[in-house]
PDB file of C-alpha atoms in Angstrom:
ATOM      1  CA  MET A  53      92.770  70.157  48.126  1.00 77.00           C
ATOM      2  CA  GLY A  54      92.120  69.532  51.776  1.00 92.00           C
ATOM      3  CA  LEU A  55      94.527  68.695  54.566  1.00 95.00           C
ATOM      4  CA  LYS A  56      93.267  67.609  57.963  1.00 96.00           C
ATOM      5  CA  ARG A  57      94.890  66.130  61.037  1.00 96.00           C
ATOM      6  CA  ILE A  58      92.769  63.093  61.873  1.00 97.00           C
ATOM      7  CA  VAL A  59      94.709  61.787  64.908  1.00 96.00           C
ATOM      8  CA  ASP A  60      96.386  64.222  67.298  1.00 96.00           C
ATOM      9  CA  PRO A  61      99.780  63.562  68.893  1.00 96.00           C
ATOM     10  CA  ALA A  62      99.595  61.432  72.036  1.00 95.00           C
ATOM     11  CA  ALA A  63     102.474  63.198  73.820  1.00 96.00           C
ATOM     12  CA  MET A  64     103.938  66.661  74.246  1.00 95.00           C
ATOM     13  CA  ALA A  65     106.850  67.705  72.035  1.00 96.00           C
ATOM     14  CA  VAL A  66     108.889  68.889  75.007  1.00 96.00           C
ATOM     15  CA  GLU A  67     109.124  68.009  78.675  1.00 95.00           C
ATOM     16  CA  LEU A  68     107.324  70.074  81.296  1.00 95.00           C
ATOM     17  CA  SER A  69     110.348  69.702  83.605  1.00 95.00           C
ATOM     18  CA  GLN A  70     112.614  71.306  80.979  1.00 94.00           C
ATOM     19  CA  ALA A  71     110.129  74.124  80.394  1.00 94.00           C
ATOM     20  CA  LYS A  72     110.139  74.778  84.134  1.00 94.00           C
ATOM     21  CA  LYS A  73     113.937  75.011  84.071  1.00 93.00           C
ATOM     22  CA  GLN A  74     113.692  77.435  81.153  1.00 92.00           C
ATOM     23  CA  VAL A  75     111.491  79.791  83.181  1.00 92.00           C
ATOM     24  CA  GLU A  76     113.446  79.146  86.386  1.00 92.00           C
ATOM     25  CA  ILE A  77     110.732  77.368  88.356  1.00 93.00           C
ATOM     26  CA  ALA A  78     111.723  74.657  90.821  1.00 93.00           C
ATOM     27  CA  ALA A  79     110.795  71.134  89.770  1.00 91.00           C
ATOM     28  CA  SER A  80     108.845  70.678  93.017  1.00 93.00           C
ATOM     29  CA  ASP A  81     106.718  73.814  92.417  1.00 93.00           C
ATOM     30  CA  THR A  82     103.547  72.684  90.628  1.00 93.00           C
ATOM     31  CA  THR A  83     101.709  76.024  90.851  1.00 94.00           C
ATOM     32  CA  ASP A  84     102.110  76.892  87.174  1.00 94.00           C
ATOM     33  CA  ASP A  85     102.106  73.372  85.683  1.00 95.00           C
ATOM     34  CA  ASP A  86      98.688  73.704  84.017  1.00 95.00           C
ATOM     35  CA  GLN A  87      99.545  77.064  82.496  1.00 94.00           C
ATOM     36  CA  LEU A  88     102.954  75.849  81.291  1.00 96.00           C
ATOM     37  CA  THR A  89     101.364  72.735  79.774  1.00 96.00           C
ATOM     38  CA  ARG A  90      98.936  74.932  77.814  1.00 95.00           C
ATOM     39  CA  MET A  91     101.797  77.179  76.735  1.00 94.00           C
ATOM     40  CA  ILE A  92     103.774  74.146  75.541  1.00 96.00           C
ATOM     41  CA  ALA A  93     100.786  72.995  73.483  1.00 95.00           C
ATOM     42  CA  THR A  94     100.326  76.455  71.966  1.00 92.00           C
ATOM     43  CA  ALA A  95     104.042  76.884  71.230  1.00 94.00           C
ATOM     44  CA  THR A  96     104.150  73.427  69.628  1.00 96.00           C
ATOM     45  CA  ASP A  97     101.154  74.294  67.436  1.00 93.00           C
ATOM     46  CA  ASP A  98     102.869  77.554  66.440  1.00 91.00           C
ATOM     47  CA  VAL A  99     106.119  75.778  65.528  1.00 93.00           C
ATOM     48  CA  GLU A 100     104.280  73.111  63.523  1.00 94.00           C
ATOM     49  CA  ARG A 101     102.171  75.689  61.709  1.00 90.00           C
ATOM     50  CA  MET A 102     105.038  78.050  60.933  1.00 89.00           C
ATOM     51  CA  THR A 103     107.480  75.323  59.834  1.00 91.00           C
ATOM     52  CA  ARG A 104     104.751  73.256  58.127  1.00 91.00           C
ATOM     53  CA  ARG A 105     106.039  70.133  59.863  1.00 93.00           C
ATOM     54  CA  ALA A 106     104.679  67.510  62.221  1.00 96.00           C
ATOM     55  CA  LEU A 107     106.731  67.018  65.371  1.00 97.00           C
ATOM     56  CA  ILE A 108     105.198  64.219  67.466  1.00 97.00           C
ATOM     57  CA  THR A 109     103.664  61.290  65.546  1.00 97.00           C
ATOM     58  CA  GLN A 110     100.198  62.210  64.249  1.00 97.00           C
ATOM     59  CA  GLN A 111      97.925  61.150  61.418  1.00 98.00           C
ATOM     60  CA  TRP A 112      96.908  63.312  58.468  1.00 98.00           C
ATOM     61  CA  ARG A 113      94.516  63.052  55.553  1.00 97.00           C
ATOM     62  CA  LEU A 114      95.246  64.724  52.226  1.00 97.00           C
ATOM     63  CA  THR A 115      92.140  64.968  50.034  1.00 95.00           C
ATOM     64  CA  VAL A 116      92.442  66.010  46.381  1.00 93.00           C
ATOM     65  CA  ASP A 117      90.361  66.180  43.197  1.00 90.00           C
ATOM     66  CA  ALA A 118      92.922  64.293  41.103  1.00 86.00           C
ATOM     67  CA  VAL A 119      96.170  62.399  41.591  1.00 87.00           C
ATOM     68  CA  ARG A 120      99.373  62.468  39.608  1.00 88.00           C
ATOM     69  CA  ASP A 121     102.103  59.857  39.467  1.00 90.00           C
ATOM     70  CA  ARG A 122     103.951  61.761  42.240  1.00 93.00           C
ATOM     71  CA  MET A 123     102.032  63.358  45.114  1.00 94.00           C
ATOM     72  CA  PRO A 124     103.919  65.328  47.780  1.00 95.00           C
ATOM     73  CA  LEU A 125     102.626  64.853  51.326  1.00 96.00           C
ATOM     74  CA  PRO A 126     102.444  68.004  53.456  1.00 94.00           C
ATOM     75  CA  ARG A 127     103.621  68.110  57.080  1.00 94.00           C
ATOM     76  CA  PRO A 128     106.906  66.190  56.881  1.00 94.00           C
ATOM     77  CA  PRO A 129     108.521  64.029  57.973  1.00 94.00           C
ATOM     78  CA  CYS A 130     106.237  61.242  56.734  1.00 95.00           C
ATOM     79  CA  ALA A 131     106.680  57.897  58.475  1.00 93.00           C
ATOM     80  CA  SER A 132     104.154  55.735  56.640  1.00 96.00           C
ATOM     81  CA  ILE A 133     101.024  55.615  54.517  1.00 97.00           C
ATOM     82  CA  GLN A 134      97.954  53.968  56.033  1.00 97.00           C
ATOM     83  CA  SER A 135      95.849  54.023  52.888  1.00 97.00           C
ATOM     84  CA  VAL A 136      95.169  55.572  49.518  1.00 95.00           C
ATOM     85  CA  GLN A 137      91.454  55.727  48.804  1.00 94.00           C
ATOM     86  CA  TYR A 138      89.244  56.803  45.909  1.00 92.00           C
ATOM     87  CA  ARG A 139      85.507  57.061  45.300  1.00 89.00           C
ATOM     88  CA  ASP A 140      83.935  54.592  42.926  1.00 84.00           C
ATOM     89  CA  ASN A 141      81.007  55.442  40.621  1.00 79.00           C
ATOM     90  CA  ALA A 142      78.583  54.841  43.492  1.00 82.00           C
ATOM     91  CA  GLY A 143      80.445  57.370  45.656  1.00 83.00           C
ATOM     92  CA  VAL A 144      81.768  54.633  47.974  1.00 89.00           C
ATOM     93  CA  TRP A 145      85.357  54.897  49.203  1.00 91.00           C
ATOM     94  CA  GLN A 146      87.586  52.097  47.899  1.00 92.00           C
ATOM     95  CA  THR A 147      91.142  51.365  49.049  1.00 94.00           C
ATOM     96  CA  HIS A 148      93.880  51.338  46.417  1.00 93.00           C
ATOM     97  CA  SER A 149      96.260  48.358  46.597  1.00 94.00           C
ATOM     98  CA  PRO A 150      99.542  49.214  48.417  1.00 94.00           C
ATOM     99  CA  SER A 151     101.388  47.280  45.703  1.00 94.00           C
ATOM    100  CA  TYR A 152     100.612  50.157  43.295  1.00 94.00           C
ATOM    101  CA  TYR A 153     102.337  52.943  45.219  1.00 95.00           C
ATOM    102  CA  GLU A 154     105.515  53.608  47.130  1.00 95.00           C
ATOM    103  CA  LEU A 155     106.445  56.143  49.774  1.00 96.00           C
ATOM    104  CA  LEU A 156     109.544  58.125  48.871  1.00 94.00           C
ATOM    105  CA  SER A 157     110.351  59.268  52.404  1.00 89.00           C
ATOM    106  CA  ASP A 158     113.854  60.585  51.693  1.00 87.00           C
ATOM    107  CA  GLU A 159     112.339  63.593  49.957  1.00 83.00           C
ATOM    108  CA  SER A 160     111.099  66.609  51.891  1.00 81.00           C
ATOM    109  CA  PRO A 161     108.216  66.641  51.825  1.00 89.00           C
ATOM    110  CA  ALA A 162     107.837  62.916  51.284  1.00 93.00           C
ATOM    111  CA  THR A 163     106.169  61.840  48.062  1.00 95.00           C
ATOM    112  CA  VAL A 164     103.783  59.054  47.118  1.00 95.00           C
ATOM    113  CA  TYR A 165     104.916  57.545  43.836  1.00 95.00           C
ATOM    114  CA  PHE A 166     102.171  55.674  41.967  1.00 93.00           C
ATOM    115  CA  THR A 167     103.092  52.800  39.674  1.00 91.00           C
ATOM    116  CA  LEU A 168      99.378  52.492  38.855  1.00 89.00           C
ATOM    117  CA  LEU A 169      97.111  55.453  39.462  1.00 82.00           C
ATOM    118  CA  PRO A 170      93.806  54.848  41.247  1.00 78.00           C
ATOM    119  CA  TRP A 171      90.976  55.681  38.891  1.00 74.00           C
ATOM    120  CA  ALA A 172      87.980  57.296  40.482  1.00 65.00           C
ATOM    121  CA  THR A 173      84.889  57.251  38.348  1.00 66.00           C
ATOM    122  CA  SER A 174      83.058  59.644  40.623  1.00 65.00           C
ATOM    123  CA  VAL A 175      82.466  63.155  39.341  1.00 70.00           C
ATOM    124  CA  LEU A 176      82.437  64.438  42.914  1.00 75.00           C
ATOM    125  CA  PRO A 177      85.223  66.802  43.966  1.00 81.00           C
ATOM    126  CA  GLN A 178      87.884  65.517  46.334  1.00 85.00           C
ATOM    127  CA  SER A 179      87.508  61.934  45.187  1.00 89.00           C
ATOM    128  CA  TYR A 180      90.977  60.861  46.358  1.00 93.00           C
ATOM    129  CA  ARG A 181      92.446  60.767  49.837  1.00 95.00           C
ATOM    130  CA  ILE A 182      95.740  59.676  51.302  1.00 96.00           C
ATOM    131  CA  ASN A 183      95.897  58.822  55.001  1.00 98.00           C
ATOM    132  CA  TYR A 184      99.398  58.925  56.444  1.00 98.00           C
ATOM    133  CA  THR A 185     101.466  59.177  59.615  1.00 97.00           C
ATOM    134  CA  ALA A 186     103.815  62.121  60.011  1.00 96.00           C
ATOM    135  CA  GLY A 187     106.214  63.226  62.725  1.00 96.00           C
ATOM    136  CA  PHE A 188     109.696  62.604  64.057  1.00 96.00           C
ATOM    137  CA  GLY A 189     108.503  60.009  66.583  1.00 96.00           C
ATOM    138  CA  ALA A 190     106.133  59.225  69.429  1.00 96.00           C
ATOM    139  CA  THR A 191     108.006  61.008  72.248  1.00 96.00           C
ATOM    140  CA  HIS A 192     109.862  64.246  72.890  1.00 96.00           C
ATOM    141  CA  ALA A 193     113.147  62.313  72.709  1.00 96.00           C
ATOM    142  CA  SER A 194     112.704  61.937  68.931  1.00 96.00           C
ATOM    143  CA  ILE A 195     112.270  65.670  68.251  1.00 96.00           C
ATOM    144  CA  PRO A 196     115.402  67.425  66.923  1.00 96.00           C
ATOM    145  CA  GLU A 197     116.888  69.823  69.478  1.00 95.00           C
ATOM    146  CA  GLN A 198     116.471  72.916  67.314  1.00 94.00           C
ATOM    147  CA  PHE A 199     112.678  72.450  67.308  1.00 95.00           C
ATOM    148  CA  LYS A 200     112.591  71.865  71.066  1.00 96.00           C
ATOM    149  CA  ASN A 201     114.730  74.948  71.688  1.00 94.00           C
ATOM    150  CA  VAL A 202     112.300  77.161  69.775  1.00 93.00           C
ATOM    151  CA  ILE A 203     109.361  75.733  71.747  1.00 95.00           C
ATOM    152  CA  TYR A 204     111.172  76.390  75.058  1.00 95.00           C
ATOM    153  CA  GLU A 205     111.985  79.948  73.955  1.00 92.00           C
ATOM    154  CA  LEU A 206     108.351  80.618  73.016  1.00 92.00           C
ATOM    155  CA  VAL A 207     107.119  79.194  76.315  1.00 94.00           C
ATOM    156  CA  ALA A 208     109.635  81.289  78.280  1.00 93.00           C
ATOM    157  CA  PHE A 209     108.785  84.453  76.363  1.00 91.00           C
ATOM    158  CA  ARG A 210     105.057  84.004  76.871  1.00 89.00           C
ATOM    159  CA  PHE A 211     105.426  82.947  80.499  1.00 92.00           C
ATOM    160  CA  MET A 212     107.590  85.956  81.344  1.00 89.00           C
ATOM    161  CA  ASN A 213     105.171  88.309  79.554  1.00 85.00           C
ATOM    162  CA  ARG A 214     101.878  86.806  80.763  1.00 79.00           C
ATOM    163  CA  GLY A 215      99.330  89.218  82.078  1.00 64.00           C
ATOM    164  CA  ASP A 216     100.347  92.009  79.715  1.00 57.00           C
ATOM    165  CA  GLU A 217      97.337  93.497  77.982  1.00 47.00           C
ATOM    166  CA  VAL A 218      96.958  92.361  74.392  1.00 47.00           C
ATOM    167  CA  GLY A 219      97.381  95.189  71.910  1.00 43.00           C
ATOM    168  CA  THR A 220      99.133  97.634  74.262  1.00 39.00           C
ATOM    169  CA  SER A 221     102.657  96.373  73.641  1.00 40.00           C
ATOM    170  CA  ASP A 222     104.684  94.078  71.424  1.00 45.00           C
ATOM    171  CA  THR A 223     104.979  91.388  74.130  1.00 39.00           C
ATOM    172  CA  ASN A 224     102.150  89.312  72.645  1.00 48.00           C
ATOM    173  CA  LYS A 225     104.121  88.903  69.407  1.00 65.00           C
ATOM    174  CA  ILE A 226     106.880  86.442  68.714  1.00 70.00           C
ATOM    175  CA  PRO A 227     110.328  88.048  69.174  1.00 69.00           C
ATOM    176  CA  ASN A 228     112.514  88.348  66.078  1.00 70.00           C
ATOM    177  CA  GLN A 229     115.145  85.864  67.268  1.00 67.00           C
ATOM    178  CA  ILE A 230     112.431  83.200  67.656  1.00 74.00           C
ATOM    179  CA  LYS A 231     110.979  84.081  64.228  1.00 70.00           C
ATOM    180  CA  TRP A 232     114.448  83.688  62.707  1.00 68.00           C
ATOM    181  CA  ALA A 233     114.835  80.294  64.351  1.00 69.00           C
ATOM    182  CA  LEU A 234     111.430  79.253  62.996  1.00 70.00           C
ATOM    183  CA  ASP A 235     112.348  80.450  59.512  1.00 70.00           C
ATOM    184  CA  SER A 236     115.492  78.312  59.577  1.00 67.00           C
ATOM    185  CA  LEU A 237     113.379  75.224  60.362  1.00 68.00           C
ATOM    186  CA  HIS A 238     110.855  75.764  57.548  1.00 62.00           C
ATOM    187  CA  CYS A 239     110.615  72.833  55.149  1.00 54.00           C
ATOM    188  CA  GLY A 240     109.531  74.764  52.072  1.00 48.00           C
ATOM    189  CA  ALA A 241     106.175  73.065  51.454  1.00 45.00           C
ATOM    190  CA  LYS A 242     104.189  75.704  49.555  1.00 45.00           C
ATOM    191  CA  TYR A 243     100.700  74.246  49.510  1.00 40.00           C
ATOM    192  CA  ASP A 244      99.991  73.650  53.191  1.00 42.00           C
TER     193      ASP A 244
END
């Protein structure tokens, strides 16, 4: 099985202005904007990785050797399926008809339910792929507050502890209260 993000999010999961408030920097002070923006990106990646979720809308590809009648899609929440594809006997990717599958988005993670399974005749591994859109929405406004709060806390922690030498203290690690918050947001997907 392979899972790959094929289209990155187009926006940040949290606002730079709110991150500046979190670290007590005036809105008019742009000195640390680049560093804070990088820290937001890193904190967002950490939250997505540790909770196994997608925050801002992004596209993923799940590639598998075989399909079953129900296929869970990692990185919830899933908004839509772009395509289900399979390799024919010539090794060419073919698109499975959308009338033969349904997205069960109320489940977490969402599941593709096949009414007719695509039949790959290729003997090649990873002959099936599902391209889908995941995330809470296209802007930071769609992200649940608990996810944003953890990102702000990570940014603040790292900003306040920047410059400390890696390996000489525990400041480069994630504090326990942030780990606990991340654990509470975990979706339970085991195969990501």
